[in-house]
mmCIF file of C-alpha atoms in Angstrom:
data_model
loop_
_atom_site.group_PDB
_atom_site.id
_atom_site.type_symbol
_atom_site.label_atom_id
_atom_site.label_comp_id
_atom_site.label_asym_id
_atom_site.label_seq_id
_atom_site.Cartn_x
_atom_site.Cartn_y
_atom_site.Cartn_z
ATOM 1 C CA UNK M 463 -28.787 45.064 -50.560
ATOM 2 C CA UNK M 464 -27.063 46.441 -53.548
ATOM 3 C CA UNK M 465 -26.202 48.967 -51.691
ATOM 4 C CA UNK M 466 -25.078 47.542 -48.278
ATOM 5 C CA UNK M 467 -22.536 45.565 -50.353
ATOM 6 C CA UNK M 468 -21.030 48.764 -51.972
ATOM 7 C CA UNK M 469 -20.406 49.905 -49.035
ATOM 8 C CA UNK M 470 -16.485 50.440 -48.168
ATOM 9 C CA UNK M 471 -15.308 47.508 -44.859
ATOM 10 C CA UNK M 472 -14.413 50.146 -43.192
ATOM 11 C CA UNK M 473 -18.360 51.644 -43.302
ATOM 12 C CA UNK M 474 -19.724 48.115 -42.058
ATOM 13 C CA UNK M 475 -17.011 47.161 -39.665
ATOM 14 C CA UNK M 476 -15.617 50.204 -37.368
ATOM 15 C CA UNK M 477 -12.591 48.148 -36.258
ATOM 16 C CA UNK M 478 -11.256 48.579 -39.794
ATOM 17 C CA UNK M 479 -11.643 52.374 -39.373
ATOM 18 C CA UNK M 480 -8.558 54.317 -38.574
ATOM 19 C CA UNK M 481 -10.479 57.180 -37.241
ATOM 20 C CA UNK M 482 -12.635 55.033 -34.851
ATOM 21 C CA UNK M 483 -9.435 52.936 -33.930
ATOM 22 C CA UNK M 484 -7.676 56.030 -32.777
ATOM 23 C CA UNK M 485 -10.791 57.512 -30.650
ATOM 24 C CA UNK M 486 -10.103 54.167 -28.069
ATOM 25 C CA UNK M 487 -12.629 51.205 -27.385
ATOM 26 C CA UNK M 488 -16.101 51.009 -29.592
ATOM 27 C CA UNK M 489 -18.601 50.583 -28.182
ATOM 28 C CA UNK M 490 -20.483 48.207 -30.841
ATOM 29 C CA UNK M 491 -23.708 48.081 -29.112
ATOM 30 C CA UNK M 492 -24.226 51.363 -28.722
ATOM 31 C CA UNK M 493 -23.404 52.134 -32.395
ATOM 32 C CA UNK M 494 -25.937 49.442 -33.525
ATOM 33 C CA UNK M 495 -23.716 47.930 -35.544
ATOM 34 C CA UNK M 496 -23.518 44.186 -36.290
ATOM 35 C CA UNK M 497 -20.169 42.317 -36.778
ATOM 36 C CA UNK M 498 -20.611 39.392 -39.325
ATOM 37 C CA UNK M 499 -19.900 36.041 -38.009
ATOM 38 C CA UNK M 500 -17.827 33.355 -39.242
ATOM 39 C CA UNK M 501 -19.203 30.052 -39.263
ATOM 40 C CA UNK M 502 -15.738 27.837 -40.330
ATOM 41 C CA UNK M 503 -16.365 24.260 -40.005
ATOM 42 C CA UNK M 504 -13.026 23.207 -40.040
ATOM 43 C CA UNK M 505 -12.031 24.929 -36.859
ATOM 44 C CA UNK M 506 -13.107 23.278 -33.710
ATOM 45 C CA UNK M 507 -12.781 24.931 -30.178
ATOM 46 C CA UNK M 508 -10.808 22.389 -28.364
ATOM 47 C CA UNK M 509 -11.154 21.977 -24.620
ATOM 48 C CA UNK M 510 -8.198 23.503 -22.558
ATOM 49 C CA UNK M 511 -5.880 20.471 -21.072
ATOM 50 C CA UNK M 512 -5.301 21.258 -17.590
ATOM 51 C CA UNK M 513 -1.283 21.731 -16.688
ATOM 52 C CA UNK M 514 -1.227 19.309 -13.938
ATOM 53 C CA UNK M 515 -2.818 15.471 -15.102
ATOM 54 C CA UNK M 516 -2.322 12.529 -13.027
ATOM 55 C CA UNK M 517 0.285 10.357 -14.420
ATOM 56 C CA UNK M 518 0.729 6.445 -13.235
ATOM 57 C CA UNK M 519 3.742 7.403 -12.069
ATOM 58 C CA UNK M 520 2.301 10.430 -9.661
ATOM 59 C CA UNK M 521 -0.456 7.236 -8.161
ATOM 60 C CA UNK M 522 2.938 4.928 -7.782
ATOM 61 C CA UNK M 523 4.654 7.912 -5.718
ATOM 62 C CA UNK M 524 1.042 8.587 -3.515
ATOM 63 C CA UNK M 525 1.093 4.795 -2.999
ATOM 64 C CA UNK M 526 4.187 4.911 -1.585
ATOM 65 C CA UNK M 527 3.705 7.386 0.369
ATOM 66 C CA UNK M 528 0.880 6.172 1.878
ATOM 67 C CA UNK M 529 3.053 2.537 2.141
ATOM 68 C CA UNK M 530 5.452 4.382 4.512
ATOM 69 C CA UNK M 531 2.536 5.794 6.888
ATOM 70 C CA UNK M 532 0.727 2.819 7.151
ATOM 71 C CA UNK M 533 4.381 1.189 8.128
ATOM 72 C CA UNK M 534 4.865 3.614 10.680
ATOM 73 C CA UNK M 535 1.276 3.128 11.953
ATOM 74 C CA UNK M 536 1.945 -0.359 12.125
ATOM 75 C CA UNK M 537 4.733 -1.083 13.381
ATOM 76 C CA UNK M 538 4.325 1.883 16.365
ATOM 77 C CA UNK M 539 0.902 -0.096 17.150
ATOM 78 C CA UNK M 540 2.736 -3.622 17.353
ATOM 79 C CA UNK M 541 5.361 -1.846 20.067
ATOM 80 C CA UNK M 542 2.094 -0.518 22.125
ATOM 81 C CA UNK M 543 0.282 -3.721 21.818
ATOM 82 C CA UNK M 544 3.799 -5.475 23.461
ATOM 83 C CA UNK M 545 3.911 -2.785 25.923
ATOM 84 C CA UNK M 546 0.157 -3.845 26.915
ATOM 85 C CA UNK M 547 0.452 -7.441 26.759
ATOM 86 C CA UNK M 548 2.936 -7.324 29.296
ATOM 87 C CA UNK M 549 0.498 -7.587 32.307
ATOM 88 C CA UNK M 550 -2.077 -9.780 29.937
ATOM 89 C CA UNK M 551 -2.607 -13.451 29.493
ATOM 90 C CA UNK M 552 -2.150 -15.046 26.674
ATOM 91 C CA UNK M 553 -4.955 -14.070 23.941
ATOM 92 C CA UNK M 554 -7.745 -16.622 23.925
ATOM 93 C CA UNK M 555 -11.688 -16.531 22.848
ATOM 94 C CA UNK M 556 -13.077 -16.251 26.123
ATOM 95 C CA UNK M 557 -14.728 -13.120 27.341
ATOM 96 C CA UNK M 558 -13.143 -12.551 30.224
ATOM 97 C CA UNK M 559 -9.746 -12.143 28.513
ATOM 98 C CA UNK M 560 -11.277 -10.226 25.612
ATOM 99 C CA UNK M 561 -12.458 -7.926 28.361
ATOM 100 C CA UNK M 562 -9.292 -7.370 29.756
ATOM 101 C CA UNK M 563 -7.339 -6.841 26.639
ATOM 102 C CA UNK M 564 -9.995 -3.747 25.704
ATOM 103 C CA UNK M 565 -9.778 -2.391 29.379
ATOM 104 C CA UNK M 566 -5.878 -2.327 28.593
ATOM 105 C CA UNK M 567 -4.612 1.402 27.220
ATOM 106 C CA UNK M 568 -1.808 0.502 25.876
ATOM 107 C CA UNK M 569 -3.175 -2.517 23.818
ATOM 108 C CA UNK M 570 -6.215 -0.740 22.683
ATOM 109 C CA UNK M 571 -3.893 2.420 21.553
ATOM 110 C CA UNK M 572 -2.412 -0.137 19.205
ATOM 111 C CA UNK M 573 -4.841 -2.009 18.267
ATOM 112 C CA UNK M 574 -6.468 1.385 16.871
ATOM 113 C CA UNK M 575 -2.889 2.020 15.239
ATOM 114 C CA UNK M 576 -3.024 -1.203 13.772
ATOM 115 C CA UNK M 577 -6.234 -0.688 12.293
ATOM 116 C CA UNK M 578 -5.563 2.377 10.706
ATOM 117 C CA UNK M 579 -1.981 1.454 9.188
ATOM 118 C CA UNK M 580 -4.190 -0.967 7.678
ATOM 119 C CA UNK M 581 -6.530 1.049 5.858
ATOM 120 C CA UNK M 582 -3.719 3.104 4.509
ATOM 121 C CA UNK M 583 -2.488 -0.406 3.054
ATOM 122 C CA UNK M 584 -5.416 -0.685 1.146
ATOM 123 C CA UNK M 585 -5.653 2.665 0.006
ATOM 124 C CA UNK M 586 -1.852 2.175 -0.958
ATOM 125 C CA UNK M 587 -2.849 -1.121 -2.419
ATOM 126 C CA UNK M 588 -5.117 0.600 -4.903
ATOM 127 C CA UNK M 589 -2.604 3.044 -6.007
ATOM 128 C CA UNK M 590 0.558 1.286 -6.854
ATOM 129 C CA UNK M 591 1.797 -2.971 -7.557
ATOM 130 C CA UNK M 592 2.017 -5.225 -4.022
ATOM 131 C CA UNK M 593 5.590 -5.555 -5.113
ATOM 132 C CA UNK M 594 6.227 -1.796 -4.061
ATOM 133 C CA UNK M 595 3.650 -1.646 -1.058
ATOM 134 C CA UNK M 596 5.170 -4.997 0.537
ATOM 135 C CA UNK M 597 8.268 -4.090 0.675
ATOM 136 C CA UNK M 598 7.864 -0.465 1.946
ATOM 137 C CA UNK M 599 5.982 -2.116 4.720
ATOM 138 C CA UNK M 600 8.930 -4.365 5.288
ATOM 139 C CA UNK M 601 10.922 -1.335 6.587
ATOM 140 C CA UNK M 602 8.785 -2.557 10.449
ATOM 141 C CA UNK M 603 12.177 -3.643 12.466
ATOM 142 C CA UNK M 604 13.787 -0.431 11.781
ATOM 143 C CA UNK M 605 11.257 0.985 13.276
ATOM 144 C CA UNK M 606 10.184 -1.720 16.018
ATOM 145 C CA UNK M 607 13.751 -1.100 17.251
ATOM 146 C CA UNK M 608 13.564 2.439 17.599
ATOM 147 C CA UNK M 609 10.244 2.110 19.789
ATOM 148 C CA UNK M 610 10.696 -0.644 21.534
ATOM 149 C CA UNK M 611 13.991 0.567 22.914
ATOM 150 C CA UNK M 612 11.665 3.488 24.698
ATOM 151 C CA UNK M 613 8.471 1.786 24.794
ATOM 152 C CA UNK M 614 9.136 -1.764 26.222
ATOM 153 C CA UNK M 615 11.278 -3.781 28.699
ATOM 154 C CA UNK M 616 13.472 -5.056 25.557
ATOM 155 C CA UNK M 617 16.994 -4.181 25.446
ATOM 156 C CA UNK M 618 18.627 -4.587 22.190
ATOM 157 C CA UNK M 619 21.884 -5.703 21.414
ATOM 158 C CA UNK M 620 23.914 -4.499 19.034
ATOM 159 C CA UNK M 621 23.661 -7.926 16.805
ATOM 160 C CA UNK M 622 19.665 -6.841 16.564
ATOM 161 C CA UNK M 623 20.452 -3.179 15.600
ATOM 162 C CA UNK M 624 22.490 -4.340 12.500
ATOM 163 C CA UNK M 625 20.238 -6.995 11.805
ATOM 164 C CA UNK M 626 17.361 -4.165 11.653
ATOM 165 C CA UNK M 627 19.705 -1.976 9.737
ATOM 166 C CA UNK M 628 20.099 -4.948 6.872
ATOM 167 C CA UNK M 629 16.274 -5.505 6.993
ATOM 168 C CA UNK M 630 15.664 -1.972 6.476
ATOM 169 C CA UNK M 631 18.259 -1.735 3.497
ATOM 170 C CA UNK M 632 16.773 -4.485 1.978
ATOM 171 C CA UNK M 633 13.577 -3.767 1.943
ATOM 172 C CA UNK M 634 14.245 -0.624 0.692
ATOM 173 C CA UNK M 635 16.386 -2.435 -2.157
ATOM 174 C CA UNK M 636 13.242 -4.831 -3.281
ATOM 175 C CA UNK M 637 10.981 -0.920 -3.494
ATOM 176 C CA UNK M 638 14.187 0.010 -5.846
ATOM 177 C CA UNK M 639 14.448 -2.719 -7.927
ATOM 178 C CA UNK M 640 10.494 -2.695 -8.526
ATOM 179 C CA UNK M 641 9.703 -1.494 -12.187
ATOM 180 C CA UNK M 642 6.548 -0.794 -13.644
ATOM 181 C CA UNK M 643 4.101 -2.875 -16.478
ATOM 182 C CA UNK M 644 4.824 -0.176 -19.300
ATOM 183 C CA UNK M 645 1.198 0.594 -19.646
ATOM 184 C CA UNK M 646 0.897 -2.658 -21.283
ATOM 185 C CA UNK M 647 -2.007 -5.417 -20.204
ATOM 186 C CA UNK M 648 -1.865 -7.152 -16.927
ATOM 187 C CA UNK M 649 -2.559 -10.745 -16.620
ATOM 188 C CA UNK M 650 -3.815 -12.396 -13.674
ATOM 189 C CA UNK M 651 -3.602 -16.291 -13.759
ATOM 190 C CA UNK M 652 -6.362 -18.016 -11.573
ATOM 191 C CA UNK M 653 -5.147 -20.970 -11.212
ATOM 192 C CA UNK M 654 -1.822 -20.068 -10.220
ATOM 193 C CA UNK M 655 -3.365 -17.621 -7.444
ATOM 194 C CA UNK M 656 -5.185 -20.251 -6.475
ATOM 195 C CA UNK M 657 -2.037 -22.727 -5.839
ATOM 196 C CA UNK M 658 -0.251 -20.099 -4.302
ATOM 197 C CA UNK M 659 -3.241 -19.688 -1.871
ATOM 198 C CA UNK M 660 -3.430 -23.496 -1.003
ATOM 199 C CA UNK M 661 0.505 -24.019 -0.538
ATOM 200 C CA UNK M 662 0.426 -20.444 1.543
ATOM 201 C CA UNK M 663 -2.290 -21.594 4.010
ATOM 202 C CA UNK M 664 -0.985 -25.046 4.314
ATOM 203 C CA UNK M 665 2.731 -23.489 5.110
ATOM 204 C CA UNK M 666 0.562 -21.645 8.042
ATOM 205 C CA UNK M 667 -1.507 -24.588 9.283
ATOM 206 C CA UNK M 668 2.081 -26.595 9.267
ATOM 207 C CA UNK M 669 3.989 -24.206 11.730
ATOM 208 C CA UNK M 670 0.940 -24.166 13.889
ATOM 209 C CA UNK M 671 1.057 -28.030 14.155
ATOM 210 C CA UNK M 672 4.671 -28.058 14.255
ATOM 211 C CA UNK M 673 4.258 -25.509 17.560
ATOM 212 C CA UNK M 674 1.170 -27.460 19.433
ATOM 213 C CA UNK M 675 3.978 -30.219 18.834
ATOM 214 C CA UNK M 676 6.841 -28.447 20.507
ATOM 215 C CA UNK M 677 8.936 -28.507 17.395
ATOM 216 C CA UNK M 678 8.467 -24.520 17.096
ATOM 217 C CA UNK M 679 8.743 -22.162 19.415
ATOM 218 C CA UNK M 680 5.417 -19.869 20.202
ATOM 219 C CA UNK M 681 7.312 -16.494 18.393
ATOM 220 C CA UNK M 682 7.813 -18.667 15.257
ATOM 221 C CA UNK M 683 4.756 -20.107 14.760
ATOM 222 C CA UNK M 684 2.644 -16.694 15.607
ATOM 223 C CA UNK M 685 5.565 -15.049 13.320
ATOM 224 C CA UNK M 686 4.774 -17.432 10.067
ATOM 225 C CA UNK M 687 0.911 -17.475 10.122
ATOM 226 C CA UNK M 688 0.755 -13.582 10.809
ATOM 227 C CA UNK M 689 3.330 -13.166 8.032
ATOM 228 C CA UNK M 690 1.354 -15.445 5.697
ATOM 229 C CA UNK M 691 -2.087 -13.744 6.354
ATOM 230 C CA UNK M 692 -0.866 -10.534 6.000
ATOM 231 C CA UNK M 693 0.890 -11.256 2.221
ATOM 232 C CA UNK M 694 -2.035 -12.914 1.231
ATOM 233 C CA UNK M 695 -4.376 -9.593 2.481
ATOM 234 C CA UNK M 696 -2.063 -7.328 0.515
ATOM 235 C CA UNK M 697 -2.816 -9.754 -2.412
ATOM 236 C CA UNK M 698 -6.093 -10.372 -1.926
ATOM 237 C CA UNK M 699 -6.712 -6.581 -2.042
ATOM 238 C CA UNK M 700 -4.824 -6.306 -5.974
ATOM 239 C CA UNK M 701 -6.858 -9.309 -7.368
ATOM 240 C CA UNK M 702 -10.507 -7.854 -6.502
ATOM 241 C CA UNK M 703 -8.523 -4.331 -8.089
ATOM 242 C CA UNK M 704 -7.233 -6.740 -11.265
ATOM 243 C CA UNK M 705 -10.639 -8.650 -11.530
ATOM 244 C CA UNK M 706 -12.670 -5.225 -12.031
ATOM 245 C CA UNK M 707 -10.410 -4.248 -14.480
ATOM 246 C CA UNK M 708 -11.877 -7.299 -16.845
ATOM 247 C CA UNK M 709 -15.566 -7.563 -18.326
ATOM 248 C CA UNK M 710 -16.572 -10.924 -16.762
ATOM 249 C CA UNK M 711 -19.850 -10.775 -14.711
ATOM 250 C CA UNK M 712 -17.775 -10.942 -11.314
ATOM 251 C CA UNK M 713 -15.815 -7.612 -12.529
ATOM 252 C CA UNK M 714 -18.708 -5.027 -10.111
ATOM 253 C CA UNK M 715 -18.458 -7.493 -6.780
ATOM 254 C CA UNK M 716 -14.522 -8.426 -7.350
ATOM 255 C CA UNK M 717 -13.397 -5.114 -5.462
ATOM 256 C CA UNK M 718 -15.882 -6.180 -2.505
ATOM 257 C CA UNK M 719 -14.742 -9.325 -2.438
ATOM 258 C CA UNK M 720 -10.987 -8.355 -2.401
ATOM 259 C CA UNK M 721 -11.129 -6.088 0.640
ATOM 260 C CA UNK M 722 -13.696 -8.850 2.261
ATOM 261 C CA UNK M 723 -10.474 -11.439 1.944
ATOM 262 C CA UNK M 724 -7.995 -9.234 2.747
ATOM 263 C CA UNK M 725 -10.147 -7.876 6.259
ATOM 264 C CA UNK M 726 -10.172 -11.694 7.062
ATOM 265 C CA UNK M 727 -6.972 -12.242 6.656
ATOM 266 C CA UNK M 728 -5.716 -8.995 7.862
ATOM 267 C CA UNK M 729 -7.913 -9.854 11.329
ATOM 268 C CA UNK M 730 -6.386 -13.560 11.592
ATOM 269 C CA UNK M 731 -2.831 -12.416 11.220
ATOM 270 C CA UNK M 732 -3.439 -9.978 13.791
ATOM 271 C CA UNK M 733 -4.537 -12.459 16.429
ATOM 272 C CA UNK M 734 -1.387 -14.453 15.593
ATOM 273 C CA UNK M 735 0.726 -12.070 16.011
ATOM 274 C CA UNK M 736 -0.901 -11.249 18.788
ATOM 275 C CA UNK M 737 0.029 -14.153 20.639
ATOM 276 C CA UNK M 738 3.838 -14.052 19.332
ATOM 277 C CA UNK M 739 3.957 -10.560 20.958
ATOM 278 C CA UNK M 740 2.506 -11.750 24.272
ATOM 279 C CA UNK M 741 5.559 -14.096 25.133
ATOM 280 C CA UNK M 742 7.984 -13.081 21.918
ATOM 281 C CA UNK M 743 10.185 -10.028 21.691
ATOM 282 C CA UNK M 744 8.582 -7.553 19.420
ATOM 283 C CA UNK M 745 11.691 -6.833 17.223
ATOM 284 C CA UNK M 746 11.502 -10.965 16.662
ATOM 285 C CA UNK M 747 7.678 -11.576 15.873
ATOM 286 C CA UNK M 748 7.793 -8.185 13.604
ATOM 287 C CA UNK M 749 11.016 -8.830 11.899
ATOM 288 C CA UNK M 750 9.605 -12.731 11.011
ATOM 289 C CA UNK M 751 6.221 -11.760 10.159
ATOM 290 C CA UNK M 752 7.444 -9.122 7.867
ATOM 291 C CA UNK M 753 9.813 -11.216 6.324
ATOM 292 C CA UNK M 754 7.524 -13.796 5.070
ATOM 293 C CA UNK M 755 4.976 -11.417 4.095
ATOM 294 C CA UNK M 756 6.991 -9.546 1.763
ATOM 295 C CA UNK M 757 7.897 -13.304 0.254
ATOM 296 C CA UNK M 758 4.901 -14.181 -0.244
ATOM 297 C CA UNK M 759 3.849 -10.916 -1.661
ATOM 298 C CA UNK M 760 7.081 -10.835 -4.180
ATOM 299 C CA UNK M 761 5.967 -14.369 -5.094
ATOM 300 C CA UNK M 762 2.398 -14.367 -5.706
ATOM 301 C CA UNK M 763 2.841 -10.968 -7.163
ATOM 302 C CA UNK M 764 5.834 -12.409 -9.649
ATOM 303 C CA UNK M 765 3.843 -15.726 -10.886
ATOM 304 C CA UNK M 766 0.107 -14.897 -10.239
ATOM 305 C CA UNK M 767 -0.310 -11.028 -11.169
ATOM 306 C CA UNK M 768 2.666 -10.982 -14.270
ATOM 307 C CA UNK M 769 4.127 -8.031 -12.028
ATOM 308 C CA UNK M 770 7.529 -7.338 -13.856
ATOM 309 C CA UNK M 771 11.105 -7.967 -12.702
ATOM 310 C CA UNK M 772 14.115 -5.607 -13.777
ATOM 311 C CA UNK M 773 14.437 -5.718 -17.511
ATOM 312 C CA UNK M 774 18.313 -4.865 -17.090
ATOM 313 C CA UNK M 775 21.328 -6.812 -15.368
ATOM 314 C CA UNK M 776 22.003 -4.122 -12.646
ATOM 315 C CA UNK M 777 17.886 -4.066 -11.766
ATOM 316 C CA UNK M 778 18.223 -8.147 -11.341
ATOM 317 C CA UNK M 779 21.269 -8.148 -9.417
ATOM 318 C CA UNK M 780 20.507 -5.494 -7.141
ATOM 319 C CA UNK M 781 17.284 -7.489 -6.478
ATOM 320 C CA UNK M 782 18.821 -10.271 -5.127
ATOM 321 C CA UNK M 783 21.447 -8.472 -3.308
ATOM 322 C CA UNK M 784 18.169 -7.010 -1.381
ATOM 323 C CA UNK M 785 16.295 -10.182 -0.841
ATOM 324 C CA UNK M 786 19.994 -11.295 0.667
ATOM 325 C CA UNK M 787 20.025 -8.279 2.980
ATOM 326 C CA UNK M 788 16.570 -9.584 4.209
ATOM 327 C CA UNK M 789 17.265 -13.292 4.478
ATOM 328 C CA UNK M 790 20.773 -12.338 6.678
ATOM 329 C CA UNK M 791 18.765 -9.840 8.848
ATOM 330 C CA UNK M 792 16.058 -12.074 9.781
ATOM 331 C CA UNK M 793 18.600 -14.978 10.612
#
């Protein structure tokens, strides 16, 4: 041992050997020689960070994305379904009818676009706030107009043109406006969902009274209780994603039971509007429908799930300027 540690580096470790270094690679298993291995504590191999990591703000963007497909989707199915319902009666639970709205192309083409747009609303649901889905799906009577102009017997005037133009731009304004939590905690208040809920459905249950008592017109009534369902699906969706995010005993079933409510509602709206397309023009029923949805979307997302509103004066003014643009459209 003596020995071995009188020994020169250079005799124990051929890398420290000019000669050897000039002759090109060792090869150190050939040689039989053993390189002595350093065993520091304090030097801890850290796992590489891969270059690209999600960010919130990358999930927002897919969200949105996935917002502006499901609005085409939509919309596009809502123009076939009016194309269809042309030579239909009105939609009723009896078989016969049922049968005859299946045996239809054009309504089932829809009906399958309708379906899917929906799916790509919950998707988009789970990526980014209702208060930026909503409103991207708001952008319908831009593109209702477009379709229906080649699509259907509806001739637009130039009155409904700009009045899709200001829906679009507001719409479009509300996504703008929309600002994120900060990363801080999100509360959800129960009680206040639950409020929101009861006045919601009641506002729904009233226009359908108000039309069985000819104070509304058909288009109206269909165009309120579809636009109610469909804000409270889009809501119903974020609470069962809000609710899993906590540590009560509900948190496992609360995603379940969030797409359950928002599949019931999604399917009720549908049959309303439905029946607003059958006698409505589609540009009307979509433009109304959308219109309360996003309000009741913007409002139950504002007081029941503490989404933000612009922290700065511009943010807040340009806000309302958009929810202006949408209120003069839809009149």
């Amino acid at each position: 041992m003596d020995d071995v540690a009188a020994l020169p580096l250079a005799a124990i470790d051929p890398l420290n050997d000019p000669n050897v270094q000039n002759q090109g690679p060792v090869n150190l298993a050939a040689s039989g020689t053993t390189l002595p291995v350093q065993n520091n504590s304090s030097q801890v191999l850290q796992p590489a960070i891969p270059a690209a990591v999600i960010q919130p703000g990358s999930s927002r963007q897919l969200g949105s994305i996935l917002a502006i497909a499901a609005a085409l989707s939509v919309n596009v199915g809502k123009v076939c379904q009016k194309r269809g319902t042309q030579d239909l009666p009105l939609l009723q639970c009896n078989s016969t009818v049922l049968r005859m709205y299946v045996a239809n192309y054009w309504w089932l083409l829809g009906f399958a676009m309708d379906v899917g747009g929906a799916l790509l609303t919950l998707t988009a649901l789970a990526m980014a706030p209702v208060s930026v889905v909503q409103p991207i799906l708001g952008c319908g009577p831009g593109i209702v107009a477009v379709f229906s102009y080649f699509l259907t017997s509806d001739r637009l005037r130039t009155s409904d043109w700009a009045a899709s133009g200001l829906c679009v731009l507001g719409t479009i304004g509300v996504g703008l406006t929309s600002v994120d939590s900060g990363g801080g905690p999100e509360e959800m208040f129960v009680s206040v969902a639950v409020l929101l809920l009861l006045f919601f459905m009641l506002s729904a249950t009233g226009s359908e009274m108000m039309y069985r008592s000819r104070l509304l017109p058909l288009e109206v009534a269909s165009s309120v209780s579809a636009g109610v369902c469909f804000g409270l699906s889009a809501c119903s969706t974020r609470c069962g994603m809000k609710l899993a995010a906590g540590n009560g005993a509900a948190a496992p079933l609360a995603p379940l039971l969030g797409v359950a409510g928002s599949l019931v509602l999604t399917s009720t709206g549908f049959v309303a509007q439905t029946r607003g397309l059958k006698d409505g023009r589609a540009l009307s029923v979509v433009t109304y429908s959308n219109l309360i949805a996003l309000l009741v979307a913007v409002i139950f997302g504002l007081l029941a799930l503490s989404e933000p509103l612009p922290q700065t004066a511009t943010g807040l003014a340009g806000r309302v300027v958009a929810l202006s643009l949408l209120a003069g459209g839809s009149y």
